[in-house]
PDB file of C-alpha atoms in Angstrom:
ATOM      1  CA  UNK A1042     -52.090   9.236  38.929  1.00 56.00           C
ATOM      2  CA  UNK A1043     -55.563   8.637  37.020  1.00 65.00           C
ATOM      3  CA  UNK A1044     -55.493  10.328  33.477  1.00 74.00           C
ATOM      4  CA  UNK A1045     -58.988  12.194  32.442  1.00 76.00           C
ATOM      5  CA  UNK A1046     -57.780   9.430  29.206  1.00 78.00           C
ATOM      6  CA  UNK A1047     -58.177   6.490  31.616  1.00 82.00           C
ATOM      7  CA  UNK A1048     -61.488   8.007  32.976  1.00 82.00           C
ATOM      8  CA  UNK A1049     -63.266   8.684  29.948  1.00 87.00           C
ATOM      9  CA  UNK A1050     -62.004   4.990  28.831  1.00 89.00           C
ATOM     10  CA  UNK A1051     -63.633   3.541  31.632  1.00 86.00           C
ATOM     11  CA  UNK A1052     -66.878   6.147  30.921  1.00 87.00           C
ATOM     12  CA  UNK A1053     -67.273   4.492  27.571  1.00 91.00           C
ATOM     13  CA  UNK A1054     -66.376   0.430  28.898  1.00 91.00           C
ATOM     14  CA  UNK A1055     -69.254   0.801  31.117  1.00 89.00           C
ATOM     15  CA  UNK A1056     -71.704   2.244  28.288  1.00 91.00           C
ATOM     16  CA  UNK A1057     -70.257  -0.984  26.104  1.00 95.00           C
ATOM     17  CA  UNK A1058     -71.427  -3.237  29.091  1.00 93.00           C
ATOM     18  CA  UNK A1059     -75.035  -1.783  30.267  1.00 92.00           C
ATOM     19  CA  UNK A1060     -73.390  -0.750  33.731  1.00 89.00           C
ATOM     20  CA  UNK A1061     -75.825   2.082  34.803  1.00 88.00           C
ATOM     21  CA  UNK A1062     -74.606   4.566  37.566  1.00 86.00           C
ATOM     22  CA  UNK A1063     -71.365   3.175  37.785  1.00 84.00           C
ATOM     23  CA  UNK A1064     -67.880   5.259  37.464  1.00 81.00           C
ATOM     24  CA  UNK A1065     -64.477   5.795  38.161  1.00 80.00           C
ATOM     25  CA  UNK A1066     -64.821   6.699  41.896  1.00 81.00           C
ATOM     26  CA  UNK A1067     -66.818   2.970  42.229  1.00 84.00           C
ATOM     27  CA  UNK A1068     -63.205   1.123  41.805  1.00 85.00           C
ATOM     28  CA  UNK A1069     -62.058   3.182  45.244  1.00 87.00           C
ATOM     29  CA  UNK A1070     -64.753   1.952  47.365  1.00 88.00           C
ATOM     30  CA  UNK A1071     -64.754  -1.259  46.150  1.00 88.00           C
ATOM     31  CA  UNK A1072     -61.101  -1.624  46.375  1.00 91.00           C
ATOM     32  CA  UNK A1073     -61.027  -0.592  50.277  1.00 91.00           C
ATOM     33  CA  UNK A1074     -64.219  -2.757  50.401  1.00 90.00           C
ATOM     34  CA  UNK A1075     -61.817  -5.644  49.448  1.00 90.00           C
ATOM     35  CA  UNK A1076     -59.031  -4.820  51.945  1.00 92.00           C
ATOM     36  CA  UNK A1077     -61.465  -4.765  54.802  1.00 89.00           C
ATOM     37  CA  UNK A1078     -62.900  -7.838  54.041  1.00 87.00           C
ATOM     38  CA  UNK A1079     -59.300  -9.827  53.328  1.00 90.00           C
ATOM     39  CA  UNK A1080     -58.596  -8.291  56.937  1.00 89.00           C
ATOM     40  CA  UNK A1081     -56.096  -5.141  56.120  1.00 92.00           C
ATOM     41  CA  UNK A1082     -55.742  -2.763  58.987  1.00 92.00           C
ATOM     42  CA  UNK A1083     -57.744   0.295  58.752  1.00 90.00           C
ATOM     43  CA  UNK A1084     -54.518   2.414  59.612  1.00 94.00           C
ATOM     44  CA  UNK A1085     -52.716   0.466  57.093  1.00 94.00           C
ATOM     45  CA  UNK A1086     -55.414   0.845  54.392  1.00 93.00           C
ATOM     46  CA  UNK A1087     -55.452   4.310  55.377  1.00 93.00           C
ATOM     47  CA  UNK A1088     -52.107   4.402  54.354  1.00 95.00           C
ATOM     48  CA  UNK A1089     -52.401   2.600  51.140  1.00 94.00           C
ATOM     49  CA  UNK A1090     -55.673   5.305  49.925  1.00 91.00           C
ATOM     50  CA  UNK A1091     -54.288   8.186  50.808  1.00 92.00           C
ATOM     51  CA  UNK A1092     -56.671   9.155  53.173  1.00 91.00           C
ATOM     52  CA  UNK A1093     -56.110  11.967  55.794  1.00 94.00           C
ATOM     53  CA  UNK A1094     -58.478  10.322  59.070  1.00 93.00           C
ATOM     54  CA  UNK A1095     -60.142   6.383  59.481  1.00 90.00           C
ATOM     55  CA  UNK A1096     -63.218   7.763  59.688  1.00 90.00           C
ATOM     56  CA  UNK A1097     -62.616   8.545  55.391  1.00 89.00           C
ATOM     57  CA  UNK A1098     -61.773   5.151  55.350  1.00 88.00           C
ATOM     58  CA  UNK A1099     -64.402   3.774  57.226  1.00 86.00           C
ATOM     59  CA  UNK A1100     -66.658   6.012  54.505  1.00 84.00           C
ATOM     60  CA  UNK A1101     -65.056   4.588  51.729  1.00 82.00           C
ATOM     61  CA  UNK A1102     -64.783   0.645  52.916  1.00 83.00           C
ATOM     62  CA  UNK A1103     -67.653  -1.712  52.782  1.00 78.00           C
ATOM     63  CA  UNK A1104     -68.949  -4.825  53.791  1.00 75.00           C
ATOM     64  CA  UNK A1105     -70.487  -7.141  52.353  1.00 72.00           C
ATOM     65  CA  UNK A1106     -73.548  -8.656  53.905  1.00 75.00           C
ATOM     66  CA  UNK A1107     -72.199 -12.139  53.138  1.00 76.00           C
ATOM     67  CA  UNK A1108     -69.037 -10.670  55.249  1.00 75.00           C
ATOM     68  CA  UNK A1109     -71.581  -9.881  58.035  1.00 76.00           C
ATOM     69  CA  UNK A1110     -72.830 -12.838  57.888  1.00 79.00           C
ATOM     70  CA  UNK A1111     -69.887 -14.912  58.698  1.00 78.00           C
ATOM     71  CA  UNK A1112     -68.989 -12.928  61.695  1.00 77.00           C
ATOM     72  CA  UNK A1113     -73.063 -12.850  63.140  1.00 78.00           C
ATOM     73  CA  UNK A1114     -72.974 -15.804  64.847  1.00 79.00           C
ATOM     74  CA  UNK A1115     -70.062 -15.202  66.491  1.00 79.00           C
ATOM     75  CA  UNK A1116     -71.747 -14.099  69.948  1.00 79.00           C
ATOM     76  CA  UNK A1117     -74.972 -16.293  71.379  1.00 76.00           C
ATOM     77  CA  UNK A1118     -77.210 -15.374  73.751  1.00 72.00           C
ATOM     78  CA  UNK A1119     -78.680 -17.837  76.222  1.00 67.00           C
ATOM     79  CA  UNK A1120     -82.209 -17.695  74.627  1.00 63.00           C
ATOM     80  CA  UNK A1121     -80.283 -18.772  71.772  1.00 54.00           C
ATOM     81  CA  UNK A1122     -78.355 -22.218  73.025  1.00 51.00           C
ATOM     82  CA  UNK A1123     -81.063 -23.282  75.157  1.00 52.00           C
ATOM     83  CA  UNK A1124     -83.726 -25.178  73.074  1.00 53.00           C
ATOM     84  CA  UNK A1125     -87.036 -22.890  73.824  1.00 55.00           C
ATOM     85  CA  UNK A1126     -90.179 -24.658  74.855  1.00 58.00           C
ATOM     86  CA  UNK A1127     -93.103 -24.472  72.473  1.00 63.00           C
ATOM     87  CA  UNK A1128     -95.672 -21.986  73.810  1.00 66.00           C
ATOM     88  CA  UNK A1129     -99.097 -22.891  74.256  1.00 66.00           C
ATOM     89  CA  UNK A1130    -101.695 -20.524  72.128  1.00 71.00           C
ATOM     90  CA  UNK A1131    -103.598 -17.999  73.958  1.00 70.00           C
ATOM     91  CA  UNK A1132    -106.538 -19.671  73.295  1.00 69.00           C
ATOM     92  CA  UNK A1133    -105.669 -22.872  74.251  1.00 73.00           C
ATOM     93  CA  UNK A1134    -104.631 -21.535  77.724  1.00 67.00           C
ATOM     94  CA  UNK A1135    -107.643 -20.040  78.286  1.00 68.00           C
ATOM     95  CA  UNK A1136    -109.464 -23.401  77.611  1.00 71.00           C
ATOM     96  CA  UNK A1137    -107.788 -25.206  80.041  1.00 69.00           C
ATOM     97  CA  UNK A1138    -107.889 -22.898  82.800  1.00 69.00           C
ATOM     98  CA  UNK A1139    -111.585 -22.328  81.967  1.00 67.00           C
ATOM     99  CA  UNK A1140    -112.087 -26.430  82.238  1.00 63.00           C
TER     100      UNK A1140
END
């Protein structure tokens, strides 16, 4: 159980260090945000916070765009394996149907 002690510690550790807008209930998301990305089940991480539904979870757990990232390329589209052609200006079409 978190102490009002252990908050008001943590309060003071982030004045020490110049972290603006950051507190206690940071450390939650962050920690779920860390057991999505290492791959924990969201019923088992559901579990582990306490939380009542997986939609709180999926509130609380984040990820990061580098996480995204990894997994974006995942799916291709054909536009996207087949080399395109380079277009021809608009202007330079014109020309050569005007010639």
């Amino acid at each position: 159980m978190i102490k009002q002690n252990d908050k008001r510690d943590f309060a003071r550790a982030c004045k020490v260090a110049e972290m603006v807008d950051y507190n206690w209930h940071d450390l939650r998301h962050t920690w779920a945000s860390v057991h999505m990305q290492r791959g924990t089940p969201l019923m088992v991480l559901k579990e582990l916070g306490g939380w009542e539904t997986v939609a709180m979870v999926q509130k609380y757990a984040h990820l990061a765009p580098s996480h995204l990232a990894q997994h974006a390329g995942n799916v291709k589209f054909l536009s996207m394996s087949v080399e395109q052609k380079q277009k021809t200006p608009l202007s330079e079409a014109a020309q050569s149907l005007a010639a």
